[in-house]
């Protein structure tokens, strides 16, 4: 099963807005050629440069608009590399800084992605030189990366571990533990376009050490965990070896069970609920979709919808940037019932990772397996599909997730054999009806999909209708005991809270999980509250003056003082 090329799809609606807003933000001052190469000041050579090149490469394809600065940035890369072909200082032999690997992974990823897009020989040469000069000298040393919790920082003869650092006035001192394993993503991407046996040996060495680690005991960064998991999944796709898929399932299952917030974002470290990080949210979205692609288990698709319409959407700010949020539901933070920004704009990493997040959302609209066409996510679009039977041009119109109506119309067809369209029916859907040209289609829902098979011709119309209702769900087992939340389809509902400005208490907060704003009040609601929809993204709690809103509307995007209560108790206290 493969997703369709970005060249074959144009999205409309909310996803077009989000990808466009983020693209424009990434052409602002911080991401222009004169700034990109002097941006890093926290010991992450190659990181900023790689993230912005990767984002622009993907957004250019997803939006079908030429980037203002991508080619100029790429042209300038060689003059900013050291004599061995990579960024930053040259350390002594057999001496490695894990932050350098986390940073260079993004540049290697970016060069691999750009080469796959443009096929320029000079890009492949630049990529190979960086791999040979930076990555290959570490062969044989990844197995010595320190993983014993009490002795990690006593074993720095080979590995310099991620440093404590503070990136803004409102950013706690943190270390990105385990960030060396982000390189599994970059190295596997390099192996995809340049499949040399010696490179695979290095990738496998990194994976072996990553799988030895107790992520919870070491408080490993979940962004590093999920980036590494994406790299492992790429190795499965390249080699077909089931062991890689098994490893990815193991790591994602741990993440989902131990480090998911109530809004489907991430605890940025296992066991440390400081803030979410959209970098990891994007990773989790991609991992969930990829696991579904290979396992066909609809639970992964449900996860992906929840992640996109809540965590990713809320982290996307009204100015197109992305920023970190409160880990709602965590035990050790103030105002834990509330979702609110921590860093409004995490411009040094997350805003750039949003580029891949929205580009992949475009790519994930369709997957094709022979003559089966899967539609696992719903965004209005126009697409050219190429199953084995021929070519099928379609438009998809929908207001999902605000309602469950999906309309597909064939606008051109050259297919000579029957093709099966498989439309995702989420577990929260009620009554479901499928028609082809007005005639009901009788079909069972299998592995989360309802199917219609035909030799489709121009003018054919397929309609899917599903009912959606408000439902209450218990908070996760690792979250606030006795709390519950309300959802409509995949959309978490929250009550906008009055806020008190906390900025006068100083530039640094005693509690690292504390945003500038505090919630001025909270309310209790019973699990069986009568909640009725009154608008696209507004829901009224009957018998009260309480209004709940969704997190994903582009007409109500997150501002600096946006604070929503998303967890509720039956009674106060």
PDB file of N, CA, C and O in Angstrom, residues 157-215:
ATOM      1  N   UNK A 157      33.295   9.617  28.327  1.00  0.00           N
ATOM      2  CA  UNK A 157      34.581   9.553  27.647  1.00  0.00           C
ATOM      3  C   UNK A 157      34.397   9.501  26.134  1.00  0.00           C
ATOM      4  O   UNK A 157      35.250   9.981  25.378  1.00  0.00           O
ATOM      5  N   UNK A 158      33.274   8.925  25.657  1.00  0.00           N
ATOM      6  CA  UNK A 158      32.983   8.868  24.220  1.00  0.00           C
ATOM      7  C   UNK A 158      31.836   9.808  23.885  1.00  0.00           C
ATOM      8  O   UNK A 158      31.944  10.615  22.962  1.00  0.00           O
ATOM      9  N   UNK A 159      30.744   9.737  24.661  1.00  0.00           N
ATOM     10  CA  UNK A 159      29.535  10.481  24.330  1.00  0.00           C
ATOM     11  C   UNK A 159      29.347  11.672  25.250  1.00  0.00           C
ATOM     12  O   UNK A 159      29.364  11.543  26.474  1.00  0.00           O
ATOM     13  N   UNK A 160      29.181  12.834  24.660  1.00  0.00           N
ATOM     14  CA  UNK A 160      28.778  14.034  25.379  1.00  0.00           C
ATOM     15  C   UNK A 160      27.258  14.082  25.339  1.00  0.00           C
ATOM     16  O   UNK A 160      26.662  14.201  24.256  1.00  0.00           O
ATOM     17  N   UNK A 161      26.615  13.969  26.484  1.00  0.00           N
ATOM     18  CA  UNK A 161      25.163  13.885  26.513  1.00  0.00           C
ATOM     19  C   UNK A 161      24.534  15.272  26.430  1.00  0.00           C
ATOM     20  O   UNK A 161      25.161  16.290  26.712  1.00  0.00           O
ATOM     21  N   UNK A 162      23.281  15.288  26.029  1.00  0.00           N
ATOM     22  CA  UNK A 162      22.552  16.540  25.819  1.00  0.00           C
ATOM     23  C   UNK A 162      22.642  17.428  27.056  1.00  0.00           C
ATOM     24  O   UNK A 162      22.466  16.975  28.180  1.00  0.00           O
ATOM     25  N   UNK A 163      22.934  18.700  26.817  1.00  0.00           N
ATOM     26  CA  UNK A 163      23.203  19.634  27.901  1.00  0.00           C
ATOM     27  C   UNK A 163      21.919  20.269  28.434  1.00  0.00           C
ATOM     28  O   UNK A 163      20.935  20.401  27.709  1.00  0.00           O
ATOM     29  N   UNK A 164      21.971  20.698  29.690  1.00  0.00           N
ATOM     30  CA  UNK A 164      20.905  21.539  30.212  1.00  0.00           C
ATOM     31  C   UNK A 164      20.961  22.874  29.493  1.00  0.00           C
ATOM     32  O   UNK A 164      22.039  23.451  29.314  1.00  0.00           O
ATOM     33  N   UNK A 165      19.819  23.365  29.058  1.00  0.00           N
ATOM     34  CA  UNK A 165      19.789  24.613  28.320  1.00  0.00           C
ATOM     35  C   UNK A 165      18.440  25.287  28.506  1.00  0.00           C
ATOM     36  O   UNK A 165      17.438  24.620  28.770  1.00  0.00           O
ATOM     37  N   UNK A 166      18.411  26.578  28.368  1.00  0.00           N
ATOM     38  CA  UNK A 166      17.182  27.356  28.451  1.00  0.00           C
ATOM     39  C   UNK A 166      17.094  28.194  27.186  1.00  0.00           C
ATOM     40  O   UNK A 166      17.966  29.006  26.913  1.00  0.00           O
ATOM     41  N   UNK A 167      16.049  27.979  26.412  1.00  0.00           N
ATOM     42  CA  UNK A 167      15.973  28.600  25.086  1.00  0.00           C
ATOM     43  C   UNK A 167      15.201  29.915  25.076  1.00  0.00           C
ATOM     44  O   UNK A 167      15.382  30.730  24.180  1.00  0.00           O
ATOM     45  N   UNK A 168      14.325  30.132  26.033  1.00  0.00           N
ATOM     46  CA  UNK A 168      13.619  31.405  26.153  1.00  0.00           C
ATOM     47  C   UNK A 168      13.466  31.716  27.632  1.00  0.00           C
ATOM     48  O   UNK A 168      13.739  30.876  28.500  1.00  0.00           O
ATOM     49  N   UNK A 169      12.983  32.912  27.929  1.00  0.00           N
ATOM     50  CA  UNK A 169      12.771  33.282  29.324  1.00  0.00           C
ATOM     51  C   UNK A 169      11.760  32.385  30.009  1.00  0.00           C
ATOM     52  O   UNK A 169      11.767  32.232  31.225  1.00  0.00           O
ATOM     53  N   UNK A 170      10.853  31.792  29.228  1.00  0.00           N
ATOM     54  CA  UNK A 170       9.791  30.984  29.809  1.00  0.00           C
ATOM     55  C   UNK A 170      10.020  29.492  29.563  1.00  0.00           C
ATOM     56  O   UNK A 170       9.093  28.705  29.611  1.00  0.00           O
ATOM     57  N   UNK A 171      11.249  29.113  29.289  1.00  0.00           N
ATOM     58  CA  UNK A 171      11.582  27.736  28.952  1.00  0.00           C
ATOM     59  C   UNK A 171      12.444  27.167  30.070  1.00  0.00           C
ATOM     60  O   UNK A 171      13.484  27.732  30.406  1.00  0.00           O
ATOM     61  N   UNK A 172      12.024  26.080  30.667  1.00  0.00           N
ATOM     62  CA  UNK A 172      12.792  25.490  31.764  1.00  0.00           C
ATOM     63  C   UNK A 172      14.127  24.961  31.261  1.00  0.00           C
ATOM     64  O   UNK A 172      14.287  24.647  30.082  1.00  0.00           O
ATOM     65  N   UNK A 173      15.081  24.847  32.157  1.00  0.00           N
ATOM     66  CA  UNK A 173      16.327  24.189  31.798  1.00  0.00           C
ATOM     67  C   UNK A 173      16.047  22.711  31.566  1.00  0.00           C
ATOM     68  O   UNK A 173      15.533  22.023  32.434  1.00  0.00           O
ATOM     69  N   UNK A 174      16.397  22.257  30.387  1.00  0.00           N
ATOM     70  CA  UNK A 174      16.101  20.880  30.015  1.00  0.00           C
ATOM     71  C   UNK A 174      17.259  20.285  29.245  1.00  0.00           C
ATOM     72  O   UNK A 174      18.092  20.998  28.692  1.00  0.00           O
ATOM     73  N   UNK A 175      17.303  18.979  29.202  1.00  0.00           N
ATOM     74  CA  UNK A 175      18.193  18.279  28.278  1.00  0.00           C
ATOM     75  C   UNK A 175      17.327  17.359  27.444  1.00  0.00           C
ATOM     76  O   UNK A 175      16.325  16.825  27.925  1.00  0.00           O
ATOM     77  N   UNK A 176      17.693  17.204  26.184  1.00  0.00           N
ATOM     78  CA  UNK A 176      16.910  16.362  25.276  1.00  0.00           C
ATOM     79  C   UNK A 176      17.500  14.957  25.267  1.00  0.00           C
ATOM     80  O   UNK A 176      18.158  14.537  24.302  1.00  0.00           O
ATOM     81  N   UNK A 177      17.282  14.250  26.365  1.00  0.00           N
ATOM     82  CA  UNK A 177      17.888  12.936  26.561  1.00  0.00           C
ATOM     83  C   UNK A 177      17.520  11.985  25.427  1.00  0.00           C
ATOM     84  O   UNK A 177      16.361  11.856  25.062  1.00  0.00           O
ATOM     85  N   UNK A 178      18.523  11.333  24.877  1.00  0.00           N
ATOM     86  CA  UNK A 178      18.305  10.358  23.818  1.00  0.00           C
ATOM     87  C   UNK A 178      18.238  10.942  22.427  1.00  0.00           C
ATOM     88  O   UNK A 178      17.936  10.222  21.464  1.00  0.00           O
ATOM     89  N   UNK A 179      18.568  12.240  22.288  1.00  0.00           N
ATOM     90  CA  UNK A 179      18.403  12.866  20.974  1.00  0.00           C
ATOM     91  C   UNK A 179      19.344  12.301  19.919  1.00  0.00           C
ATOM     92  O   UNK A 179      19.112  12.498  18.718  1.00  0.00           O
ATOM     93  N   UNK A 180      20.386  11.589  20.328  1.00  0.00           N
ATOM     94  CA  UNK A 180      21.256  10.955  19.335  1.00  0.00           C
ATOM     95  C   UNK A 180      20.471  10.021  18.422  1.00  0.00           C
ATOM     96  O   UNK A 180      20.782   9.871  17.228  1.00  0.00           O
ATOM     97  N   UNK A 181      19.381   9.426  18.953  1.00  0.00           N
ATOM     98  CA  UNK A 181      18.650   8.421  18.184  1.00  0.00           C
ATOM     99  C   UNK A 181      17.663   9.030  17.190  1.00  0.00           C
ATOM    100  O   UNK A 181      17.052   8.302  16.402  1.00  0.00           O
ATOM    101  N   UNK A 182      17.547  10.358  17.204  1.00  0.00           N
ATOM    102  CA  UNK A 182      16.849  11.010  16.097  1.00  0.00           C
ATOM    103  C   UNK A 182      17.546  10.654  14.785  1.00  0.00           C
ATOM    104  O   UNK A 182      16.916  10.588  13.722  1.00  0.00           O
ATOM    105  N   UNK A 183      18.852  10.385  14.863  1.00  0.00           N
ATOM    106  CA  UNK A 183      19.628  10.065  13.668  1.00  0.00           C
ATOM    107  C   UNK A 183      19.175   8.773  12.990  1.00  0.00           C
ATOM    108  O   UNK A 183      19.471   8.561  11.796  1.00  0.00           O
ATOM    109  N   UNK A 184      18.442   7.921  13.684  1.00  0.00           N
ATOM    110  CA  UNK A 184      17.886   6.738  13.002  1.00  0.00           C
ATOM    111  C   UNK A 184      16.995   7.179  11.858  1.00  0.00           C
ATOM    112  O   UNK A 184      16.973   6.568  10.781  1.00  0.00           O
ATOM    113  N   UNK A 185      16.288   8.281  12.065  1.00  0.00           N
ATOM    114  CA  UNK A 185      15.433   8.840  11.016  1.00  0.00           C
ATOM    115  C   UNK A 185      16.274   9.347   9.844  1.00  0.00           C
ATOM    116  O   UNK A 185      16.047   8.997   8.686  1.00  0.00           O
ATOM    117  N   UNK A 186      17.258  10.177  10.134  1.00  0.00           N
ATOM    118  CA  UNK A 186      18.083  10.720   9.064  1.00  0.00           C
ATOM    119  C   UNK A 186      18.878   9.662   8.335  1.00  0.00           C
ATOM    120  O   UNK A 186      18.934   9.645   7.091  1.00  0.00           O
ATOM    121  N   UNK A 187      19.500   8.764   9.082  1.00  0.00           N
ATOM    122  CA  UNK A 187      20.343   7.736   8.458  1.00  0.00           C
ATOM    123  C   UNK A 187      19.529   6.772   7.602  1.00  0.00           C
ATOM    124  O   UNK A 187      19.972   6.346   6.533  1.00  0.00           O
ATOM    125  N   UNK A 188      18.327   6.424   8.057  1.00  0.00           N
ATOM    126  CA  UNK A 188      17.488   5.526   7.258  1.00  0.00           C
ATOM    127  C   UNK A 188      17.005   6.218   5.991  1.00  0.00           C
ATOM    128  O   UNK A 188      16.867   5.586   4.928  1.00  0.00           O
ATOM    129  N   UNK A 189      16.749   7.546   6.071  1.00  0.00           N
ATOM    130  CA  UNK A 189      16.371   8.293   4.873  1.00  0.00           C
ATOM    131  C   UNK A 189      17.520   8.334   3.879  1.00  0.00           C
ATOM    132  O   UNK A 189      17.318   8.226   2.657  1.00  0.00           O
ATOM    133  N   UNK A 190      18.754   8.491   4.384  1.00  0.00           N
ATOM    134  CA  UNK A 190      19.917   8.453   3.508  1.00  0.00           C
ATOM    135  C   UNK A 190      20.064   7.073   2.868  1.00  0.00           C
ATOM    136  O   UNK A 190      20.383   6.959   1.675  1.00  0.00           O
ATOM    137  N   UNK A 191      19.822   6.030   3.661  1.00  0.00           N
ATOM    138  CA  UNK A 191      19.930   4.660   3.130  1.00  0.00           C
ATOM    139  C   UNK A 191      18.890   4.401   2.046  1.00  0.00           C
ATOM    140  O   UNK A 191      19.147   3.667   1.087  1.00  0.00           O
ATOM    141  N   UNK A 192      17.729   5.033   2.154  1.00  0.00           N
ATOM    142  CA  UNK A 192      16.685   4.861   1.144  1.00  0.00           C
ATOM    143  C   UNK A 192      17.147   5.356  -0.222  1.00  0.00           C
ATOM    144  O   UNK A 192      16.876   4.713  -1.242  1.00  0.00           O
ATOM    145  N   UNK A 193      17.853   6.485  -0.265  1.00  0.00           N
ATOM    146  CA  UNK A 193      18.280   7.045  -1.556  1.00  0.00           C
ATOM    147  C   UNK A 193      19.702   6.633  -1.929  1.00  0.00           C
ATOM    148  O   UNK A 193      20.113   6.786  -3.083  1.00  0.00           O
ATOM    149  N   UNK A 194      20.440   6.103  -0.961  1.00  0.00           N
ATOM    150  CA  UNK A 194      21.840   5.715  -1.203  1.00  0.00           C
ATOM    151  C   UNK A 194      22.124   4.424  -0.440  1.00  0.00           C
ATOM    152  O   UNK A 194      22.809   4.415   0.575  1.00  0.00           O
ATOM    153  N   UNK A 195      21.583   3.294  -0.924  1.00  0.00           N
ATOM    154  CA  UNK A 195      21.582   2.050  -0.141  1.00  0.00           C
ATOM    155  C   UNK A 195      22.926   1.320  -0.118  1.00  0.00           C
ATOM    156  O   UNK A 195      23.119   0.277  -0.740  1.00  0.00           O
ATOM    157  N   UNK A 196      23.846   1.854   0.667  1.00  0.00           N
ATOM    158  CA  UNK A 196      25.159   1.226   0.818  1.00  0.00           C
ATOM    159  C   UNK A 196      25.157   0.298   2.031  1.00  0.00           C
ATOM    160  O   UNK A 196      24.650   0.661   3.094  1.00  0.00           O
ATOM    161  N   UNK A 197      25.728  -0.892   1.910  1.00  0.00           N
ATOM    162  CA  UNK A 197      25.726  -1.847   3.039  1.00  0.00           C
ATOM    163  C   UNK A 197      26.343  -1.275   4.302  1.00  0.00           C
ATOM    164  O   UNK A 197      25.858  -1.534   5.410  1.00  0.00           O
ATOM    165  N   UNK A 198      27.425  -0.503   4.181  1.00  0.00           N
ATOM    166  CA  UNK A 198      28.077   0.033   5.378  1.00  0.00           C
ATOM    167  C   UNK A 198      27.183   1.033   6.103  1.00  0.00           C
ATOM    168  O   UNK A 198      27.274   1.176   7.329  1.00  0.00           O
ATOM    169  N   UNK A 199      26.315   1.716   5.373  1.00  0.00           N
ATOM    170  CA  UNK A 199      25.381   2.639   6.016  1.00  0.00           C
ATOM    171  C   UNK A 199      24.312   1.861   6.770  1.00  0.00           C
ATOM    172  O   UNK A 199      23.930   2.232   7.888  1.00  0.00           O
ATOM    173  N   UNK A 200      23.845   0.778   6.198  1.00  0.00           N
ATOM    174  CA  UNK A 200      22.850  -0.025   6.910  1.00  0.00           C
ATOM    175  C   UNK A 200      23.414  -0.576   8.215  1.00  0.00           C
ATOM    176  O   UNK A 200      22.704  -0.665   9.226  1.00  0.00           O
ATOM    177  N   UNK A 201      24.681  -0.948   8.216  1.00  0.00           N
ATOM    178  CA  UNK A 201      25.284  -1.452   9.445  1.00  0.00           C
ATOM    179  C   UNK A 201      25.214  -0.412  10.561  1.00  0.00           C
ATOM    180  O   UNK A 201      24.954  -0.734  11.723  1.00  0.00           O
ATOM    181  N   UNK A 202      25.433   0.851  10.209  1.00  0.00           N
ATOM    182  CA  UNK A 202      25.362   1.924  11.209  1.00  0.00           C
ATOM    183  C   UNK A 202      23.920   2.105  11.689  1.00  0.00           C
ATOM    184  O   UNK A 202      23.662   2.268  12.886  1.00  0.00           O
ATOM    185  N   UNK A 203      22.971   2.069  10.753  1.00  0.00           N
ATOM    186  CA  UNK A 203      21.565   2.202  11.132  1.00  0.00           C
ATOM    187  C   UNK A 203      21.170   1.094  12.096  1.00  0.00           C
ATOM    188  O   UNK A 203      20.539   1.343  13.136  1.00  0.00           O
ATOM    189  N   UNK A 204      21.551  -0.124  11.783  1.00  0.00           N
ATOM    190  CA  UNK A 204      21.185  -1.252  12.646  1.00  0.00           C
ATOM    191  C   UNK A 204      21.854  -1.162  14.010  1.00  0.00           C
ATOM    192  O   UNK A 204      21.276  -1.567  15.029  1.00  0.00           O
ATOM    193  N   UNK A 205      23.064  -0.630  14.043  1.00  0.00           N
ATOM    194  CA  UNK A 205      23.743  -0.460  15.332  1.00  0.00           C
ATOM    195  C   UNK A 205      22.986   0.540  16.209  1.00  0.00           C
ATOM    196  O   UNK A 205      22.791   0.317  17.414  1.00  0.00           O
ATOM    197  N   UNK A 206      22.529   1.636  15.615  1.00  0.00           N
ATOM    198  CA  UNK A 206      21.752   2.622  16.370  1.00  0.00           C
ATOM    199  C   UNK A 206      20.439   2.016  16.866  1.00  0.00           C
ATOM    200  O   UNK A 206      20.044   2.227  18.020  1.00  0.00           O
ATOM    201  N   UNK A 207      19.759   1.295  15.988  1.00  0.00           N
ATOM    202  CA  UNK A 207      18.470   0.706  16.366  1.00  0.00           C
ATOM    203  C   UNK A 207      18.647  -0.275  17.513  1.00  0.00           C
ATOM    204  O   UNK A 207      17.845  -0.304  18.462  1.00  0.00           O
ATOM    205  N   UNK A 208      19.691  -1.087  17.450  1.00  0.00           N
ATOM    206  CA  UNK A 208      19.912  -2.076  18.503  1.00  0.00           C
ATOM    207  C   UNK A 208      20.084  -1.405  19.861  1.00  0.00           C
ATOM    208  O   UNK A 208      19.525  -1.852  20.877  1.00  0.00           O
ATOM    209  N   UNK A 209      20.860  -0.311  19.901  1.00  0.00           N
ATOM    210  CA  UNK A 209      21.064   0.369  21.176  1.00  0.00           C
ATOM    211  C   UNK A 209      19.782   1.067  21.637  1.00  0.00           C
ATOM    212  O   UNK A 209      19.450   1.053  22.839  1.00  0.00           O
ATOM    213  N   UNK A 210      19.064   1.660  20.713  1.00  0.00           N
ATOM    214  CA  UNK A 210      17.800   2.317  21.042  1.00  0.00           C
ATOM    215  C   UNK A 210      16.816   1.334  21.664  1.00  0.00           C
ATOM    216  O   UNK A 210      16.114   1.667  22.634  1.00  0.00           O
ATOM    217  N   UNK A 211      16.769   0.126  21.150  1.00  0.00           N
ATOM    218  CA  UNK A 211      15.827  -0.868  21.666  1.00  0.00           C
ATOM    219  C   UNK A 211      16.276  -1.445  23.011  1.00  0.00           C
ATOM    220  O   UNK A 211      15.481  -2.049  23.718  1.00  0.00           O
ATOM    221  N   UNK A 212      17.526  -1.258  23.367  1.00  0.00           N
ATOM    222  CA  UNK A 212      18.007  -1.717  24.676  1.00  0.00           C
ATOM    223  C   UNK A 212      17.602  -0.769  25.791  1.00  0.00           C
ATOM    224  O   UNK A 212      17.576  -1.154  26.967  1.00  0.00           O
ATOM    225  N   UNK A 213      17.305   0.476  25.472  1.00  0.00           N
ATOM    226  CA  UNK A 213      17.088   1.496  26.495  1.00  0.00           C
ATOM    227  C   UNK A 213      15.749   1.327  27.201  1.00  0.00           C
ATOM    228  O   UNK A 213      14.745   1.009  26.566  1.00  0.00           O
ATOM    229  N   UNK A 214      15.754   1.578  28.501  1.00  0.00           N
ATOM    230  CA  UNK A 214      14.522   1.712  29.274  1.00  0.00           C
ATOM    231  C   UNK A 214      14.119   3.185  29.182  1.00  0.00           C
ATOM    232  O   UNK A 214      14.632   4.038  29.903  1.00  0.00           O
ATOM    233  N   UNK A 215      13.214   3.494  28.269  1.00  0.00           N
ATOM    234  CA  UNK A 215      12.889   4.888  27.973  1.00  0.00           C
ATOM    235  C   UNK A 215      12.295   5.612  29.169  1.00  0.00           C
ATOM    236  O   UNK A 215      12.550   6.811  29.376  1.00  0.00           O
TER     237      UNK A 215
END
